[in-house]
Amino acid sequence: MAAGYRAYNYRRADHRSRDQRGFYVYGNTVRQAEPVPARMPKARPAQPRRASRQVARNRNRAMSISPAYAVFLTIAAVCAVLVCVLYLNLQADVVSRSEHVTALQEELADLTEANDTRYNAAADSVDLKTVRDKAMNEMGMVYESEGTVVEYDSPASDYVKQYSDIPESGVLAKSSDASR
């Protein structure tokens, strides 16, 4: 930028020096000196022309506000204020609801964290070896063995209806395939 500024000043200085020392004219003709143009007298400001009475009345009528126009402007201003007030109420309602949603989200996060903590505590408190020993020793349960599990297809529904009691042996029917 500095280089551009220096070049500008150099060219400007070059033109100034040329203007001061005059021009050298090549050739055999010399220009005649031009006479300085005569100054024009300053124009006097024109006196304002008087307007006719009708024009003056029209100007005054245009500058004044009629009662109907004043009522219209008042109604327009009241409507503008009402629209602004309603807009501010809606904006406040949106902000309030947003804050309420944020509070509910925080509450949900706290409840989810508490629920997960209690679930993990309950899952950690159960000892599967104790449950297995109690089931086998106190309740008489046994692991399944070959032929004691009967599988069947039930295309009609997802549940089974029991019409009679299960026998003491626990086996309802033996299939011939299970004995193999």
PDB file of C-alpha atoms in Angstrom:
ATOM      1  CA  MET A   1       0.000   0.000   0.000  1.00  0.00           C
ATOM      2  CA  ALA A   2       2.872   2.342   0.788  1.00  0.00           C
ATOM      3  CA  ALA A   3       4.339   1.793  -2.674  1.00  0.00           C
ATOM      4  CA  GLY A   4       1.050   2.805  -4.302  1.00  0.00           C
ATOM      5  CA  TYR A   5       0.868   5.945  -2.195  1.00  0.00           C
ATOM      6  CA  ARG A   6       4.424   6.945  -3.125  1.00  0.00           C
ATOM      7  CA  ALA A   7       3.740   6.415  -6.822  1.00  0.00           C
ATOM      8  CA  TYR A   8       0.610   8.565  -6.580  1.00  0.00           C
ATOM      9  CA  ASN A   9       2.501  11.372  -4.872  1.00  0.00           C
ATOM     10  CA  TYR A  10       5.313  11.165  -7.452  1.00  0.00           C
ATOM     11  CA  ARG A  11       2.900  11.520 -10.367  1.00  0.00           C
ATOM     12  CA  ARG A  12       1.096  14.319  -8.626  1.00  0.00           C
ATOM     13  CA  ALA A  13       4.333  16.169  -7.934  1.00  0.00           C
ATOM     14  CA  ASP A  14       5.328  15.685 -11.592  1.00  0.00           C
ATOM     15  CA  HIS A  15       2.146  17.408 -12.785  1.00  0.00           C
ATOM     16  CA  ARG A  16       2.627  20.302 -10.383  1.00  0.00           C
ATOM     17  CA  SER A  17       6.124  21.000 -11.588  1.00  0.00           C
ATOM     18  CA  ARG A  18       4.977  20.934 -15.224  1.00  0.00           C
ATOM     19  CA  ASP A  19       2.230  23.441 -14.496  1.00  0.00           C
ATOM     20  CA  GLN A  20       4.642  25.865 -12.834  1.00  0.00           C
ATOM     21  CA  ARG A  21       7.332  25.936 -15.505  1.00  0.00           C
ATOM     22  CA  GLY A  22       4.944  26.132 -18.448  1.00  0.00           C
ATOM     23  CA  PHE A  23       4.739  24.120 -21.597  1.00  0.00           C
ATOM     24  CA  TYR A  24       7.324  23.884 -24.312  1.00  0.00           C
ATOM     25  CA  VAL A  25       5.773  24.001 -27.737  1.00  0.00           C
ATOM     26  CA  TYR A  26       7.350  22.056 -30.525  1.00  0.00           C
ATOM     27  CA  GLY A  27       6.893  23.219 -34.091  1.00  0.00           C
ATOM     28  CA  ASN A  28       6.672  26.550 -35.835  1.00  0.00           C
ATOM     29  CA  THR A  29       3.424  27.843 -34.440  1.00  0.00           C
ATOM     30  CA  VAL A  30       2.842  29.270 -31.058  1.00  0.00           C
ATOM     31  CA  ARG A  31      -0.559  29.340 -29.487  1.00  0.00           C
ATOM     32  CA  GLN A  32      -2.152  32.635 -28.796  1.00  0.00           C
ATOM     33  CA  ALA A  33      -2.803  33.375 -25.184  1.00  0.00           C
ATOM     34  CA  GLU A  34      -6.412  32.895 -24.278  1.00  0.00           C
ATOM     35  CA  PRO A  35      -8.150  35.769 -22.644  1.00  0.00           C
ATOM     36  CA  VAL A  36      -9.527  35.129 -19.169  1.00  0.00           C
ATOM     37  CA  PRO A  37     -13.269  34.773 -19.364  1.00  0.00           C
ATOM     38  CA  ALA A  38     -15.224  37.547 -17.762  1.00  0.00           C
ATOM     39  CA  ARG A  39     -16.843  36.660 -14.512  1.00  0.00           C
ATOM     40  CA  MET A  40     -20.537  36.223 -14.546  1.00  0.00           C
ATOM     41  CA  PRO A  41     -22.338  38.308 -11.993  1.00  0.00           C
ATOM     42  CA  LYS A  42     -23.984  36.304  -9.274  1.00  0.00           C
ATOM     43  CA  ALA A  43     -27.571  35.653  -9.987  1.00  0.00           C
ATOM     44  CA  ARG A  44     -29.862  37.328  -7.544  1.00  0.00           C
ATOM     45  CA  PRO A  45     -32.236  35.020  -5.837  1.00  0.00           C
ATOM     46  CA  ALA A  46     -35.545  35.371  -7.501  1.00  0.00           C
ATOM     47  CA  GLN A  47     -38.221  36.803  -5.330  1.00  0.00           C
ATOM     48  CA  PRO A  48     -40.783  34.207  -4.530  1.00  0.00           C
ATOM     49  CA  ARG A  49     -43.787  34.596  -6.665  1.00  0.00           C
ATOM     50  CA  ARG A  50     -46.968  35.065  -4.883  1.00  0.00           C
ATOM     51  CA  ALA A  51     -49.279  32.141  -5.187  1.00  0.00           C
ATOM     52  CA  SER A  52     -52.908  32.658  -5.947  1.00  0.00           C
ATOM     53  CA  ARG A  53     -55.444  32.367  -3.175  1.00  0.00           C
ATOM     54  CA  GLN A  54     -56.688  29.022  -4.499  1.00  0.00           C
ATOM     55  CA  VAL A  55     -53.172  27.562  -4.450  1.00  0.00           C
ATOM     56  CA  ALA A  56     -52.633  28.857  -0.910  1.00  0.00           C
ATOM     57  CA  ARG A  57     -55.915  27.283   0.217  1.00  0.00           C
ATOM     58  CA  ASN A  58     -54.977  23.946  -1.384  1.00  0.00           C
ATOM     59  CA  ARG A  59     -51.577  24.013   0.336  1.00  0.00           C
ATOM     60  CA  ASN A  60     -53.140  24.764   3.714  1.00  0.00           C
ATOM     61  CA  ARG A  61     -55.750  22.033   3.210  1.00  0.00           C
ATOM     62  CA  ALA A  62     -53.012  19.530   2.314  1.00  0.00           C
ATOM     63  CA  MET A  63     -51.003  20.441   5.404  1.00  0.00           C
ATOM     64  CA  SER A  64     -53.896  20.142   7.834  1.00  0.00           C
ATOM     65  CA  ILE A  65     -55.238  16.861   9.202  1.00  0.00           C
ATOM     66  CA  SER A  66     -58.935  16.285   8.875  1.00  0.00           C
ATOM     67  CA  PRO A  67     -60.869  14.744  11.797  1.00  0.00           C
ATOM     68  CA  ALA A  68     -61.563  11.573   9.793  1.00  0.00           C
ATOM     69  CA  TYR A  69     -57.861  11.147   9.055  1.00  0.00           C
ATOM     70  CA  ALA A  70     -57.010  11.732  12.726  1.00  0.00           C
ATOM     71  CA  VAL A  71     -59.516   9.022  13.764  1.00  0.00           C
ATOM     72  CA  PHE A  72     -58.050   6.650  11.175  1.00  0.00           C
ATOM     73  CA  LEU A  73     -54.505   7.286  12.455  1.00  0.00           C
ATOM     74  CA  THR A  74     -55.633   6.752  16.054  1.00  0.00           C
ATOM     75  CA  ILE A  75     -57.320   3.435  15.206  1.00  0.00           C
ATOM     76  CA  ALA A  76     -54.249   2.306  13.248  1.00  0.00           C
ATOM     77  CA  ALA A  77     -51.964   3.175  16.176  1.00  0.00           C
ATOM     78  CA  VAL A  78     -54.205   1.313  18.661  1.00  0.00           C
ATOM     79  CA  CYS A  79     -54.265  -1.739  16.378  1.00  0.00           C
ATOM     80  CA  ALA A  80     -50.471  -1.649  16.068  1.00  0.00           C
ATOM     81  CA  VAL A  81     -50.097  -1.486  19.859  1.00  0.00           C
ATOM     82  CA  LEU A  82     -52.547  -4.384  20.331  1.00  0.00           C
ATOM     83  CA  VAL A  83     -50.676  -6.516  17.799  1.00  0.00           C
ATOM     84  CA  CYS A  84     -47.403  -5.780  19.609  1.00  0.00           C
ATOM     85  CA  VAL A  85     -48.898  -6.661  23.001  1.00  0.00           C
ATOM     86  CA  LEU A  86     -50.356  -9.923  21.666  1.00  0.00           C
ATOM     87  CA  TYR A  87     -47.035 -10.795  20.066  1.00  0.00           C
ATOM     88  CA  LEU A  88     -45.180 -10.171  23.331  1.00  0.00           C
ATOM     89  CA  ASN A  89     -47.712 -12.333  25.228  1.00  0.00           C
ATOM     90  CA  LEU A  90     -47.244 -15.174  22.746  1.00  0.00           C
ATOM     91  CA  GLN A  91     -43.479 -14.817  22.953  1.00  0.00           C
ATOM     92  CA  ALA A  92     -43.616 -14.963  26.764  1.00  0.00           C
ATOM     93  CA  ASP A  93     -45.842 -18.055  26.551  1.00  0.00           C
ATOM     94  CA  VAL A  94     -43.372 -19.773  24.218  1.00  0.00           C
ATOM     95  CA  VAL A  95     -40.480 -18.988  26.557  1.00  0.00           C
ATOM     96  CA  SER A  96     -42.464 -20.237  29.560  1.00  0.00           C
ATOM     97  CA  ARG A  97     -43.350 -23.501  27.825  1.00  0.00           C
ATOM     98  CA  SER A  98     -39.768 -23.970  26.708  1.00  0.00           C
ATOM     99  CA  GLU A  99     -38.555 -23.561  30.293  1.00  0.00           C
ATOM    100  CA  HIS A 100     -41.225 -26.013  31.480  1.00  0.00           C
ATOM    101  CA  VAL A 101     -40.144 -28.587  28.870  1.00  0.00           C
ATOM    102  CA  THR A 102     -36.522 -28.155  29.951  1.00  0.00           C
ATOM    103  CA  ALA A 103     -37.494 -28.699  33.601  1.00  0.00           C
ATOM    104  CA  LEU A 104     -39.452 -31.844  32.680  1.00  0.00           C
ATOM    105  CA  GLN A 105     -36.514 -33.168  30.663  1.00  0.00           C
ATOM    106  CA  GLU A 106     -34.208 -32.650  33.646  1.00  0.00           C
ATOM    107  CA  GLU A 107     -36.705 -34.423  35.904  1.00  0.00           C
ATOM    108  CA  LEU A 108     -36.935 -37.312  33.434  1.00  0.00           C
ATOM    109  CA  ALA A 109     -33.150 -37.605  33.326  1.00  0.00           C
ATOM    110  CA  ASP A 110     -32.996 -37.689  37.141  1.00  0.00           C
ATOM    111  CA  LEU A 111     -35.745 -40.323  37.368  1.00  0.00           C
ATOM    112  CA  THR A 112     -34.119 -42.445  34.657  1.00  0.00           C
ATOM    113  CA  GLU A 113     -30.804 -42.312  36.472  1.00  0.00           C
ATOM    114  CA  ALA A 114     -32.452 -43.267  39.796  1.00  0.00           C
ATOM    115  CA  ASN A 115     -34.354 -46.107  38.092  1.00  0.00           C
ATOM    116  CA  ASP A 116     -31.196 -47.468  36.471  1.00  0.00           C
ATOM    117  CA  THR A 117     -29.365 -47.296  39.803  1.00  0.00           C
ATOM    118  CA  ARG A 118     -32.129 -49.215  41.619  1.00  0.00           C
ATOM    119  CA  TYR A 119     -32.373 -51.786  38.827  1.00  0.00           C
ATOM    120  CA  ASN A 120     -28.630 -52.417  38.938  1.00  0.00           C
ATOM    121  CA  ALA A 121     -28.762 -52.682  42.745  1.00  0.00           C
ATOM    122  CA  ALA A 122     -31.604 -55.224  42.517  1.00  0.00           C
ATOM    123  CA  ALA A 123     -29.806 -57.203  39.809  1.00  0.00           C
ATOM    124  CA  ASP A 124     -26.606 -57.252  41.862  1.00  0.00           C
ATOM    125  CA  SER A 125     -28.421 -58.374  45.035  1.00  0.00           C
ATOM    126  CA  VAL A 126     -29.663 -61.615  43.438  1.00  0.00           C
ATOM    127  CA  ASP A 127     -27.248 -64.514  43.806  1.00  0.00           C
ATOM    128  CA  LEU A 128     -28.061 -67.125  41.156  1.00  0.00           C
ATOM    129  CA  LYS A 129     -26.279 -69.931  43.046  1.00  0.00           C
ATOM    130  CA  THR A 130     -28.510 -69.336  46.069  1.00  0.00           C
ATOM    131  CA  VAL A 131     -31.602 -69.379  43.867  1.00  0.00           C
ATOM    132  CA  ARG A 132     -30.473 -72.659  42.226  1.00  0.00           C
ATOM    133  CA  ASP A 133     -29.752 -74.336  45.584  1.00  0.00           C
ATOM    134  CA  LYS A 134     -33.093 -73.219  47.023  1.00  0.00           C
ATOM    135  CA  ALA A 135     -35.000 -74.417  43.938  1.00  0.00           C
ATOM    136  CA  MET A 136     -33.338 -77.830  43.890  1.00  0.00           C
ATOM    137  CA  ASN A 137     -33.186 -78.533  47.633  1.00  0.00           C
ATOM    138  CA  GLU A 138     -36.292 -76.861  49.062  1.00  0.00           C
ATOM    139  CA  MET A 139     -38.712 -76.958  46.136  1.00  0.00           C
ATOM    140  CA  GLY A 140     -37.651 -80.210  44.538  1.00  0.00           C
ATOM    141  CA  MET A 141     -37.000 -78.855  41.092  1.00  0.00           C
ATOM    142  CA  VAL A 142     -34.687 -80.712  38.749  1.00  0.00           C
ATOM    143  CA  TYR A 143     -32.949 -79.913  35.490  1.00  0.00           C
ATOM    144  CA  GLU A 144     -34.676 -81.149  32.380  1.00  0.00           C
ATOM    145  CA  SER A 145     -33.548 -84.405  30.977  1.00  0.00           C
ATOM    146  CA  GLU A 146     -33.919 -86.164  27.656  1.00  0.00           C
ATOM    147  CA  GLY A 147     -37.604 -86.915  27.000  1.00  0.00           C
ATOM    148  CA  THR A 148     -39.097 -84.700  29.702  1.00  0.00           C
ATOM    149  CA  VAL A 149     -39.495 -81.672  27.461  1.00  0.00           C
ATOM    150  CA  VAL A 150     -42.366 -81.888  25.016  1.00  0.00           C
ATOM    151  CA  GLU A 151     -42.427 -79.390  22.159  1.00  0.00           C
ATOM    152  CA  TYR A 152     -45.436 -78.794  19.957  1.00  0.00           C
ATOM    153  CA  ASP A 153     -46.657 -76.280  17.395  1.00  0.00           C
ATOM    154  CA  SER A 154     -49.563 -74.049  18.343  1.00  0.00           C
ATOM    155  CA  PRO A 155     -50.540 -72.069  15.258  1.00  0.00           C
ATOM    156  CA  ALA A 156     -53.775 -70.624  16.663  1.00  0.00           C
ATOM    157  CA  SER A 157     -52.498 -68.481  19.540  1.00  0.00           C
ATOM    158  CA  ASP A 158     -49.559 -67.556  21.723  1.00  0.00           C
ATOM    159  CA  TYR A 159     -50.790 -69.121  24.952  1.00  0.00           C
ATOM    160  CA  VAL A 160     -51.787 -72.563  26.227  1.00  0.00           C
ATOM    161  CA  LYS A 161     -54.983 -73.468  28.074  1.00  0.00           C
ATOM    162  CA  GLN A 162     -54.684 -76.148  30.727  1.00  0.00           C
ATOM    163  CA  TYR A 163     -57.760 -78.423  30.940  1.00  0.00           C
ATOM    164  CA  SER A 164     -56.507 -80.885  33.558  1.00  0.00           C
ATOM    165  CA  ASP A 165     -53.949 -81.092  36.336  1.00  0.00           C
ATOM    166  CA  ILE A 166     -50.392 -82.111  35.667  1.00  0.00           C
ATOM    167  CA  PRO A 167     -49.639 -85.591  37.085  1.00  0.00           C
ATOM    168  CA  GLU A 168     -47.208 -86.062  39.997  1.00  0.00           C
ATOM    169  CA  SER A 169     -44.602 -87.528  37.700  1.00  0.00           C
ATOM    170  CA  GLY A 170     -44.661 -84.325  35.671  1.00  0.00           C
ATOM    171  CA  VAL A 171     -44.966 -86.205  32.394  1.00  0.00           C
ATOM    172  CA  LEU A 172     -48.194 -85.823  30.474  1.00  0.00           C
ATOM    173  CA  ALA A 173     -47.338 -88.115  27.619  1.00  0.00           C
ATOM    174  CA  LYS A 174     -44.262 -89.753  26.258  1.00  0.00           C
ATOM    175  CA  SER A 175     -43.545 -89.821  22.634  1.00  0.00           C
ATOM    176  CA  SER A 176     -41.992 -92.802  20.972  1.00  0.00           C
ATOM    177  CA  ASP A 177     -39.281 -90.507  19.492  1.00  0.00           C
ATOM    178  CA  ALA A 178     -38.119 -89.324  22.925  1.00  0.00           C
ATOM    179  CA  SER A 179     -37.044 -92.812  24.015  1.00  0.00           C
ATOM    180  CA  ARG A 180     -34.547 -93.204  21.230  1.00  0.00           C
TER     181      ARG A 180
END
